[in-house]
mmCIF file of C-alpha atoms in Angstrom:
data_model
loop_
_atom_site.group_PDB
_atom_site.id
_atom_site.type_symbol
_atom_site.label_atom_id
_atom_site.label_comp_id
_atom_site.label_asym_id
_atom_site.label_seq_id
_atom_site.Cartn_x
_atom_site.Cartn_y
_atom_site.Cartn_z
ATOM 1 C CA UNK A 217 10.131 -4.949 8.086
ATOM 2 C CA UNK A 218 7.559 -2.352 7.071
ATOM 3 C CA UNK A 219 9.066 0.211 9.449
ATOM 4 C CA UNK A 220 12.636 -0.120 8.163
ATOM 5 C CA UNK A 221 12.366 2.836 5.745
ATOM 6 C CA UNK A 222 11.711 5.061 8.768
ATOM 7 C CA UNK A 223 15.104 4.290 10.294
ATOM 8 C CA UNK A 224 17.309 3.502 7.285
ATOM 9 C CA UNK A 225 19.010 6.324 5.414
ATOM 10 C CA UNK A 226 16.863 7.163 2.370
ATOM 11 C CA UNK A 227 19.856 6.703 0.069
ATOM 12 C CA UNK A 228 20.281 3.149 1.386
ATOM 13 C CA UNK A 229 16.629 2.418 0.646
ATOM 14 C CA UNK A 230 17.106 3.958 -2.806
ATOM 15 C CA UNK A 231 20.136 1.763 -3.458
ATOM 16 C CA UNK A 232 18.178 -1.334 -2.418
ATOM 17 C CA UNK A 233 15.305 -0.320 -4.703
ATOM 18 C CA UNK A 234 17.751 0.287 -7.531
ATOM 19 C CA UNK A 235 19.219 -3.185 -7.033
ATOM 20 C CA UNK A 236 15.738 -4.703 -6.895
ATOM 21 C CA UNK A 237 14.236 -2.857 -9.855
ATOM 22 C CA UNK A 238 17.222 -2.514 -12.194
ATOM 23 C CA UNK A 239 17.113 -4.459 -15.467
ATOM 24 C CA UNK A 240 19.709 -6.955 -14.255
ATOM 25 C CA UNK A 241 17.806 -7.628 -11.013
ATOM 26 C CA UNK A 242 15.266 -10.419 -10.710
ATOM 27 C CA UNK A 243 12.216 -8.176 -10.281
ATOM 28 C CA UNK A 244 13.456 -5.472 -12.659
ATOM 29 C CA UNK A 245 14.431 -8.049 -15.289
ATOM 30 C CA UNK A 246 11.024 -9.678 -15.105
ATOM 31 C CA UNK A 247 9.302 -6.291 -15.379
ATOM 32 C CA UNK A 248 11.486 -5.368 -18.367
ATOM 33 C CA UNK A 249 10.582 -8.617 -20.139
ATOM 34 C CA UNK A 250 6.882 -7.758 -19.888
ATOM 35 C CA UNK A 251 7.557 -4.239 -21.163
ATOM 36 C CA UNK A 252 7.610 -2.274 -17.920
ATOM 37 C CA UNK A 253 10.689 -0.250 -17.077
ATOM 38 C CA UNK A 254 10.736 1.401 -13.667
ATOM 39 C CA UNK A 255 14.196 2.819 -12.988
ATOM 40 C CA UNK A 256 14.655 6.474 -14.040
ATOM 41 C CA UNK A 257 10.966 6.902 -14.910
ATOM 42 C CA UNK A 258 7.986 8.494 -13.158
ATOM 43 C CA UNK A 259 7.164 4.994 -11.890
ATOM 44 C CA UNK A 260 10.408 5.020 -9.900
ATOM 45 C CA UNK A 261 9.339 8.297 -8.304
ATOM 46 C CA UNK A 262 6.080 6.698 -7.174
ATOM 47 C CA UNK A 263 7.781 3.531 -5.926
ATOM 48 C CA UNK A 264 10.436 5.396 -3.940
ATOM 49 C CA UNK A 265 7.935 7.798 -2.403
ATOM 50 C CA UNK A 266 5.559 4.955 -1.565
ATOM 51 C CA UNK A 267 8.278 2.846 0.051
ATOM 52 C CA UNK A 268 9.576 5.744 2.124
ATOM 53 C CA UNK A 269 6.154 6.948 3.285
ATOM 54 C CA UNK A 270 4.298 3.630 3.599
ATOM 55 C CA UNK A 271 5.415 3.014 7.217
ATOM 56 C CA UNK A 272 3.561 6.146 8.351
ATOM 57 C CA UNK A 273 0.358 4.935 6.711
ATOM 58 C CA UNK A 274 0.751 1.455 8.200
ATOM 59 C CA UNK A 275 1.422 2.712 11.726
ATOM 60 C CA UNK A 276 -1.589 5.051 11.750
ATOM 61 C CA UNK A 277 -3.931 2.540 10.132
ATOM 62 C CA UNK A 278 -2.782 -0.241 12.442
ATOM 63 C CA UNK A 279 -3.520 1.871 15.512
ATOM 64 C CA UNK A 280 -6.965 2.749 14.146
ATOM 65 C CA UNK A 281 -7.794 -0.887 13.394
ATOM 66 C CA UNK A 282 -6.598 -1.992 16.838
ATOM 67 C CA UNK A 283 -9.015 0.487 18.425
ATOM 68 C CA UNK A 284 -12.019 -1.185 16.780
ATOM 69 C CA UNK A 285 -13.867 -3.334 19.321
ATOM 70 C CA UNK A 286 -13.520 -6.952 18.121
ATOM 71 C CA UNK A 287 -16.923 -7.725 19.655
ATOM 72 C CA UNK A 288 -18.534 -5.500 17.021
ATOM 73 C CA UNK A 289 -16.842 -7.451 14.246
ATOM 74 C CA UNK A 290 -17.892 -10.705 15.919
ATOM 75 C CA UNK A 291 -21.448 -9.434 16.152
ATOM 76 C CA UNK A 292 -21.459 -8.634 12.444
ATOM 77 C CA UNK A 293 -20.158 -12.133 11.722
ATOM 78 C CA UNK A 294 -22.957 -13.717 13.788
ATOM 79 C CA UNK A 295 -25.478 -11.655 11.827
ATOM 80 C CA UNK A 296 -24.319 -13.263 8.587
ATOM 81 C CA UNK A 297 -21.474 -11.058 7.378
ATOM 82 C CA UNK A 298 -18.473 -12.835 5.955
ATOM 83 C CA UNK A 299 -14.963 -11.681 6.901
ATOM 84 C CA UNK A 300 -14.719 -9.221 4.009
ATOM 85 C CA UNK A 301 -18.222 -7.825 4.552
ATOM 86 C CA UNK A 302 -17.571 -7.397 8.294
ATOM 87 C CA UNK A 303 -14.359 -5.539 7.488
ATOM 88 C CA UNK A 304 -16.072 -3.347 4.895
ATOM 89 C CA UNK A 305 -19.225 -2.641 6.932
ATOM 90 C CA UNK A 306 -17.869 -2.484 10.497
ATOM 91 C CA UNK A 307 -14.094 -2.260 10.835
ATOM 92 C CA UNK A 308 -13.320 0.188 8.042
ATOM 93 C CA UNK A 309 -16.102 2.681 8.901
ATOM 94 C CA UNK A 310 -14.889 2.740 12.509
ATOM 95 C CA UNK A 311 -11.211 3.107 11.561
ATOM 96 C CA UNK A 312 -11.456 5.363 8.504
ATOM 97 C CA UNK A 313 -10.181 8.487 10.254
ATOM 98 C CA UNK A 314 -6.993 6.720 11.343
ATOM 99 C CA UNK A 315 -6.497 5.389 7.830
ATOM 100 C CA UNK A 316 -7.062 8.868 6.407
ATOM 101 C CA UNK A 317 -4.584 10.362 8.894
ATOM 102 C CA UNK A 318 -2.053 7.753 7.740
ATOM 103 C CA UNK A 319 -2.667 8.644 4.110
ATOM 104 C CA UNK A 320 -2.219 12.364 4.816
ATOM 105 C CA UNK A 321 0.963 11.783 6.830
ATOM 106 C CA UNK A 322 2.327 9.507 4.109
ATOM 107 C CA UNK A 323 1.570 12.175 1.503
ATOM 108 C CA UNK A 324 3.303 14.844 3.586
ATOM 109 C CA UNK A 325 6.342 12.576 3.997
ATOM 110 C CA UNK A 326 6.399 11.788 0.285
ATOM 111 C CA UNK A 327 6.546 15.516 -0.524
ATOM 112 C CA UNK A 328 9.953 15.767 1.093
ATOM 113 C CA UNK A 329 11.392 12.501 -0.187
ATOM 114 C CA UNK A 330 14.815 13.091 -1.668
ATOM 115 C CA UNK A 331 17.368 10.336 -1.082
ATOM 116 C CA UNK A 332 15.564 7.238 -2.361
ATOM 117 C CA UNK A 333 14.001 9.184 -5.224
ATOM 118 C CA UNK A 334 17.267 10.592 -6.540
ATOM 119 C CA UNK A 335 18.847 7.111 -6.369
ATOM 120 C CA UNK A 336 16.141 5.196 -8.218
ATOM 121 C CA UNK A 337 14.518 7.874 -10.401
ATOM 122 C CA UNK A 338 17.273 10.407 -10.916
ATOM 123 C CA UNK A 339 16.631 14.107 -11.273
ATOM 124 C CA UNK A 340 15.432 14.486 -14.837
ATOM 125 C CA UNK A 341 13.615 17.832 -15.244
ATOM 126 C CA UNK A 342 10.132 17.357 -16.657
ATOM 127 C CA UNK A 343 10.304 13.595 -16.164
ATOM 128 C CA UNK A 344 11.365 12.523 -12.662
ATOM 129 C CA UNK A 345 12.044 15.792 -10.877
ATOM 130 C CA UNK A 346 10.005 16.182 -7.687
ATOM 131 C CA UNK A 347 9.531 19.332 -5.609
ATOM 132 C CA UNK A 348 12.340 18.336 -3.244
ATOM 133 C CA UNK A 349 14.704 17.604 -6.141
ATOM 134 C CA UNK A 350 13.739 20.844 -7.911
ATOM 135 C CA UNK A 351 14.458 22.845 -4.741
ATOM 136 C CA UNK A 352 17.878 21.210 -4.454
ATOM 137 C CA UNK A 353 18.638 21.655 -8.167
ATOM 138 C CA UNK A 354 17.641 25.343 -8.220
ATOM 139 C CA UNK A 355 19.615 26.006 -5.067
ATOM 140 C CA UNK A 356 22.701 24.337 -6.539
ATOM 141 C CA UNK A 357 22.619 26.389 -9.745
ATOM 142 C CA UNK A 358 22.108 29.690 -7.909
ATOM 143 C CA UNK A 359 18.397 30.172 -8.557
ATOM 144 C CA UNK A 360 17.573 30.747 -4.923
ATOM 145 C CA UNK A 361 14.458 32.749 -5.798
ATOM 146 C CA UNK A 362 12.947 29.741 -7.601
ATOM 147 C CA UNK A 363 14.085 27.403 -4.847
ATOM 148 C CA UNK A 364 12.352 29.598 -2.253
ATOM 149 C CA UNK A 365 9.099 29.659 -4.236
ATOM 150 C CA UNK A 366 9.169 25.861 -4.519
ATOM 151 C CA UNK A 367 10.002 25.576 -0.831
ATOM 152 C CA UNK A 368 6.984 27.776 -0.089
ATOM 153 C CA UNK A 369 4.754 25.501 -2.157
ATOM 154 C CA UNK A 370 6.128 22.498 -0.294
ATOM 155 C CA UNK A 371 5.595 24.158 3.088
ATOM 156 C CA UNK A 372 2.003 25.046 2.154
ATOM 157 C CA UNK A 373 1.227 21.498 0.999
ATOM 158 C CA UNK A 374 2.893 19.924 4.021
ATOM 159 C CA UNK A 375 1.171 22.326 6.405
ATOM 160 C CA UNK A 376 -2.217 21.574 4.854
ATOM 161 C CA UNK A 377 -1.555 17.844 5.145
ATOM 162 C CA UNK A 378 -0.358 17.979 8.736
ATOM 163 C CA UNK A 379 -3.163 20.319 9.768
ATOM 164 C CA UNK A 380 -5.701 17.926 8.240
ATOM 165 C CA UNK A 381 -4.116 14.955 10.017
ATOM 166 C CA UNK A 382 -4.096 16.809 13.342
ATOM 167 C CA UNK A 383 -7.701 17.930 12.898
ATOM 168 C CA UNK A 384 -8.828 14.375 12.132
ATOM 169 C CA UNK A 385 -6.854 12.980 15.073
ATOM 170 C CA UNK A 386 -8.397 15.468 17.520
ATOM 171 C CA UNK A 387 -11.838 14.833 16.117
ATOM 172 C CA UNK A 388 -11.364 11.080 16.539
ATOM 173 C CA UNK A 389 -10.101 11.580 20.103
ATOM 174 C CA UNK A 390 -13.167 13.689 20.986
ATOM 175 C CA UNK A 391 -15.494 11.005 19.638
ATOM 176 C CA UNK A 392 -13.737 8.256 21.580
ATOM 177 C CA UNK A 393 -14.016 10.268 24.793
ATOM 178 C CA UNK A 394 -17.747 10.891 24.283
#
């Protein structure tokens, strides 16, 4: 289930989010009654980006956690650590690079999110417009110079994120080999 956003069209995910979070939907109606509106707000931008990029975080973190030797966790438990303390003191310190790689990859993916975001948040300049939406908008209205500058910013951010993820992955691989 968590990997579905990787294979579904982003607009389909956006439509599902819109149906889930709209005022007439169960979740959206409940949120509206407690004073929280999500659709066509900055919160919708965060939700759509999180849903679309979360599978990358989960996959990387899961791999990192699976690489932790369960005997080490068991040893911590026999030394008096509870489940949460063993996770916090043993598992997480051993898997943090994989979790960080997942966070960086998820961030890089969120930078380019377009389909789900435009469906659930719209493209309201100054309110819900993301870099990807601004590039599209400027390109559509003939401001290619602005679109290219924004594309350059996106490329720089994505490159920095991917380079960091690759660097952490190689560093983790070197430590596992040693």
